[in-house]
Amino acid sequence: MEFGKINLEKGIEMVLQGTIVFLVANEGSKSEGVYPHLYQDRETKIKVFKEGDNPFENHGFDDFDGKQVELKGSLGRGNIFVVKEIKAI
């Protein structure tokens, strides 16, 4: 999977930068909801999950909504970027 010009491989730890935004995902399914994404532009965004957070609430990203961040983590199941560390930049 690619995030902009970066090739993401499952299990390989990487650092990504962008803006945290909450977007509707899985439209029309039982899991439809508003989920956090790392956003760079219309074509470059990826769903993110903070390790240890509740996947149905995602409160670990609340303080970073709309802010530029640097995320350290790796690509996980379902092409979701699993975040180990997050910091505002």
Short mmCIF file of N, CA and C in Angstrom, two decimals:
data_model
loop_
_atom_site.label_atom_id
_atom_site.label_comp_id
_atom_site.label_asym_id
_atom_site.label_seq_id
_atom_site.Cartn_x
_atom_site.Cartn_y
_atom_site.Cartn_z
N MET A 1 0.84 -1.18 0.00
CA MET A 1 0.00 0.00 0.00
C MET A 1 0.89 1.24 0.00
N GLU A 2 0.42 2.27 -0.65
CA GLU A 2 1.20 3.51 -0.70
C GLU A 2 0.49 4.62 0.06
N PHE A 3 1.28 5.46 0.70
CA PHE A 3 0.81 6.68 1.34
C PHE A 3 1.63 7.79 0.73
N GLY A 4 1.05 8.43 -0.30
CA GLY A 4 1.82 9.41 -1.06
C GLY A 4 2.93 8.69 -1.81
N LYS A 5 4.16 9.10 -1.58
CA LYS A 5 5.32 8.48 -2.24
C LYS A 5 5.96 7.40 -1.38
N ILE A 6 5.37 7.11 -0.21
CA ILE A 6 5.92 6.12 0.71
C ILE A 6 5.22 4.78 0.52
N ASN A 7 6.00 3.72 0.32
CA ASN A 7 5.46 2.38 0.20
C ASN A 7 5.39 1.76 1.60
N LEU A 8 4.18 1.48 2.07
CA LEU A 8 3.99 0.89 3.39
C LEU A 8 3.92 -0.62 3.28
N GLU A 9 4.67 -1.30 4.14
CA GLU A 9 4.63 -2.75 4.19
C GLU A 9 4.20 -3.16 5.58
N LYS A 10 3.37 -4.18 5.66
CA LYS A 10 2.86 -4.64 6.95
C LYS A 10 3.99 -5.02 7.89
N GLY A 11 3.87 -4.55 9.14
CA GLY A 11 4.83 -4.91 10.18
C GLY A 11 6.12 -4.11 10.18
N ILE A 12 6.36 -3.29 9.18
CA ILE A 12 7.59 -2.49 9.11
C ILE A 12 7.31 -1.12 9.73
N GLU A 13 8.04 -0.79 10.81
CA GLU A 13 7.82 0.48 11.50
C GLU A 13 8.29 1.65 10.66
N MET A 14 7.44 2.69 10.61
CA MET A 14 7.73 3.88 9.81
C MET A 14 7.25 5.12 10.55
N VAL A 15 7.67 6.27 10.06
CA VAL A 15 7.20 7.55 10.57
C VAL A 15 6.47 8.26 9.43
N LEU A 16 5.23 8.68 9.70
CA LEU A 16 4.42 9.40 8.72
C LEU A 16 4.03 10.76 9.28
N GLN A 17 3.82 11.72 8.38
CA GLN A 17 3.39 13.05 8.80
C GLN A 17 2.14 13.44 8.02
N GLY A 18 1.28 14.21 8.67
CA GLY A 18 0.07 14.69 8.03
C GLY A 18 -0.82 15.34 9.07
N THR A 19 -2.09 15.44 8.74
CA THR A 19 -3.08 16.04 9.62
C THR A 19 -4.10 14.98 10.04
N ILE A 20 -4.41 14.94 11.33
CA ILE A 20 -5.44 14.01 11.80
C ILE A 20 -6.81 14.62 11.51
N VAL A 21 -7.64 13.86 10.79
CA VAL A 21 -9.02 14.25 10.50
C VAL A 21 -9.92 13.05 10.76
N PHE A 22 -11.15 13.32 11.15
CA PHE A 22 -12.13 12.26 11.36
C PHE A 22 -13.07 12.24 10.17
N LEU A 23 -13.11 11.09 9.46
CA LEU A 23 -13.90 10.95 8.24
C LEU A 23 -14.82 9.75 8.34
N VAL A 24 -15.94 9.79 7.62
CA VAL A 24 -16.84 8.64 7.56
C VAL A 24 -16.16 7.55 6.75
N ALA A 25 -16.25 6.32 7.27
CA ALA A 25 -15.67 5.16 6.57
C ALA A 25 -16.64 3.99 6.64
N ASN A 26 -16.47 3.04 5.78
CA ASN A 26 -17.27 1.81 5.73
C ASN A 26 -18.76 2.13 5.51
N GLU A 27 -19.03 3.10 4.65
CA GLU A 27 -20.41 3.53 4.41
C GLU A 27 -21.29 2.37 3.95
N GLY A 28 -22.47 2.29 4.53
CA GLY A 28 -23.43 1.27 4.15
C GLY A 28 -23.23 -0.07 4.82
N SER A 29 -22.22 -0.20 5.66
CA SER A 29 -21.98 -1.47 6.35
C SER A 29 -22.30 -1.33 7.83
N LYS A 30 -22.29 -2.45 8.54
CA LYS A 30 -22.54 -2.43 9.99
C LYS A 30 -21.47 -1.65 10.73
N SER A 31 -20.28 -1.56 10.15
CA SER A 31 -19.18 -0.85 10.81
C SER A 31 -19.03 0.59 10.34
N GLU A 32 -20.07 1.12 9.66
CA GLU A 32 -20.02 2.52 9.23
C GLU A 32 -19.86 3.42 10.45
N GLY A 33 -18.99 4.39 10.33
CA GLY A 33 -18.77 5.32 11.43
C GLY A 33 -17.77 6.39 11.05
N VAL A 34 -17.45 7.23 12.02
CA VAL A 34 -16.47 8.28 11.83
C VAL A 34 -15.17 7.80 12.47
N TYR A 35 -14.11 7.72 11.68
CA TYR A 35 -12.84 7.17 12.13
C TYR A 35 -11.70 8.16 11.86
N PRO A 36 -10.64 8.10 12.68
CA PRO A 36 -9.50 8.98 12.45
C PRO A 36 -8.68 8.53 11.25
N HIS A 37 -8.20 9.50 10.50
CA HIS A 37 -7.33 9.26 9.35
C HIS A 37 -6.15 10.22 9.41
N LEU A 38 -5.04 9.80 8.83
CA LEU A 38 -3.92 10.71 8.60
C LEU A 38 -4.09 11.19 7.17
N TYR A 39 -4.18 12.51 7.01
CA TYR A 39 -4.53 13.12 5.73
C TYR A 39 -3.39 14.03 5.26
N GLN A 40 -3.02 13.88 3.99
CA GLN A 40 -2.08 14.81 3.36
C GLN A 40 -2.77 15.58 2.24
N ASP A 41 -3.56 14.87 1.43
CA ASP A 41 -4.35 15.49 0.37
C ASP A 41 -5.46 14.53 -0.03
N ARG A 42 -6.27 14.92 -0.98
CA ARG A 42 -7.42 14.12 -1.38
C ARG A 42 -7.06 12.68 -1.73
N GLU A 43 -5.91 12.49 -2.32
CA GLU A 43 -5.48 11.16 -2.75
C GLU A 43 -4.63 10.44 -1.69
N THR A 44 -4.17 11.16 -0.69
CA THR A 44 -3.23 10.58 0.27
C THR A 44 -3.80 10.68 1.68
N LYS A 45 -4.47 9.59 2.08
CA LYS A 45 -4.99 9.49 3.43
C LYS A 45 -5.04 8.02 3.81
N ILE A 46 -4.94 7.76 5.12
CA ILE A 46 -4.96 6.39 5.61
C ILE A 46 -5.66 6.37 6.96
N LYS A 47 -6.46 5.35 7.17
CA LYS A 47 -7.14 5.15 8.45
C LYS A 47 -6.08 4.80 9.50
N VAL A 48 -6.21 5.38 10.70
CA VAL A 48 -5.23 5.15 11.75
C VAL A 48 -5.92 4.64 13.02
N PHE A 49 -5.16 3.90 13.82
CA PHE A 49 -5.62 3.37 15.10
C PHE A 49 -4.48 3.48 16.10
N LYS A 50 -4.75 4.01 17.27
CA LYS A 50 -3.72 4.15 18.30
C LYS A 50 -3.69 2.88 19.13
N GLU A 51 -2.52 2.29 19.19
CA GLU A 51 -2.31 1.06 19.96
C GLU A 51 -2.84 1.22 21.38
N GLY A 52 -3.67 0.29 21.84
CA GLY A 52 -4.20 0.34 23.19
C GLY A 52 -5.49 1.13 23.33
N ASP A 53 -5.92 1.82 22.27
CA ASP A 53 -7.12 2.63 22.31
C ASP A 53 -8.35 1.74 22.06
N ASN A 54 -9.53 2.25 22.41
CA ASN A 54 -10.78 1.56 22.11
C ASN A 54 -11.10 1.81 20.62
N PRO A 55 -11.15 0.77 19.80
CA PRO A 55 -11.35 0.96 18.36
C PRO A 55 -12.72 1.53 17.99
N PHE A 56 -13.67 1.52 18.93
CA PHE A 56 -15.00 2.05 18.65
C PHE A 56 -15.12 3.52 19.05
N GLU A 57 -14.16 4.01 19.81
CA GLU A 57 -14.21 5.40 20.28
C GLU A 57 -13.06 6.25 19.75
N ASN A 58 -11.85 5.68 19.68
CA ASN A 58 -10.67 6.37 19.15
C ASN A 58 -10.37 7.70 19.84
N HIS A 59 -10.57 7.76 21.15
CA HIS A 59 -10.32 9.00 21.89
C HIS A 59 -8.84 9.38 21.95
N GLY A 60 -7.95 8.46 21.63
CA GLY A 60 -6.52 8.75 21.63
C GLY A 60 -6.12 9.82 20.61
N PHE A 61 -7.01 10.12 19.67
CA PHE A 61 -6.73 11.12 18.65
C PHE A 61 -7.48 12.43 18.87
N ASP A 62 -8.35 12.49 19.88
CA ASP A 62 -9.19 13.68 20.10
C ASP A 62 -8.37 14.97 20.20
N ASP A 63 -7.29 14.95 20.95
CA ASP A 63 -6.47 16.16 21.14
C ASP A 63 -5.71 16.57 19.88
N PHE A 64 -5.67 15.68 18.88
CA PHE A 64 -4.90 15.95 17.67
C PHE A 64 -5.78 16.24 16.46
N ASP A 65 -7.08 16.27 16.64
CA ASP A 65 -8.02 16.51 15.54
C ASP A 65 -7.72 17.84 14.86
N GLY A 66 -7.44 17.79 13.56
CA GLY A 66 -7.15 18.98 12.77
C GLY A 66 -5.73 19.50 12.91
N LYS A 67 -4.87 18.76 13.60
CA LYS A 67 -3.49 19.22 13.83
C LYS A 67 -2.50 18.41 13.00
N GLN A 68 -1.40 19.09 12.65
CA GLN A 68 -0.28 18.43 11.98
C GLN A 68 0.41 17.53 12.99
N VAL A 69 0.66 16.28 12.61
CA VAL A 69 1.26 15.32 13.53
C VAL A 69 2.35 14.50 12.84
N GLU A 70 3.13 13.85 13.68
CA GLU A 70 4.09 12.85 13.24
C GLU A 70 3.71 11.56 13.96
N LEU A 71 3.49 10.50 13.19
CA LEU A 71 3.08 9.22 13.74
C LEU A 71 4.17 8.18 13.53
N LYS A 72 4.43 7.41 14.57
CA LYS A 72 5.36 6.30 14.47
C LYS A 72 4.55 5.03 14.66
N GLY A 73 4.65 4.11 13.70
CA GLY A 73 3.88 2.87 13.79
C GLY A 73 4.11 2.02 12.56
N SER A 74 3.16 1.13 12.30
CA SER A 74 3.30 0.22 11.16
C SER A 74 1.94 -0.13 10.60
N LEU A 75 1.94 -0.57 9.36
CA LEU A 75 0.72 -0.97 8.68
C LEU A 75 0.24 -2.28 9.28
N GLY A 76 -1.04 -2.32 9.64
CA GLY A 76 -1.61 -3.53 10.23
C GLY A 76 -2.69 -4.12 9.35
N ARG A 77 -3.46 -5.01 9.94
CA ARG A 77 -4.54 -5.70 9.24
C ARG A 77 -5.56 -4.69 8.72
N GLY A 78 -6.06 -4.93 7.54
CA GLY A 78 -7.07 -4.07 6.93
C GLY A 78 -6.51 -2.76 6.41
N ASN A 79 -5.17 -2.71 6.21
CA ASN A 79 -4.50 -1.49 5.73
C ASN A 79 -4.75 -0.29 6.64
N ILE A 80 -4.78 -0.55 7.94
CA ILE A 80 -4.91 0.50 8.95
C ILE A 80 -3.52 0.71 9.56
N PHE A 81 -3.10 1.98 9.67
CA PHE A 81 -1.81 2.30 10.25
C PHE A 81 -1.96 2.29 11.77
N VAL A 82 -1.25 1.37 12.44
CA VAL A 82 -1.33 1.21 13.88
C VAL A 82 -0.24 2.09 14.51
N VAL A 83 -0.68 3.08 15.28
CA VAL A 83 0.19 4.11 15.83
C VAL A 83 0.71 3.72 17.21
N LYS A 84 2.03 3.76 17.35
CA LYS A 84 2.66 3.52 18.65
C LYS A 84 2.93 4.84 19.36
N GLU A 85 3.33 5.87 18.59
CA GLU A 85 3.63 7.18 19.16
C GLU A 85 3.03 8.26 18.26
N ILE A 86 2.55 9.32 18.90
CA ILE A 86 2.01 10.45 18.15
C ILE A 86 2.47 11.74 18.81
N LYS A 87 2.85 12.70 17.96
CA LYS A 87 3.23 14.02 18.50
C LYS A 87 2.84 15.09 17.50
N ALA A 88 2.42 16.23 18.05
CA ALA A 88 2.09 17.39 17.21
C ALA A 88 3.36 18.02 16.71
N ILE A 89 3.33 18.52 15.47
CA ILE A 89 4.51 19.18 14.90
C ILE A 89 4.15 20.59 14.44
#
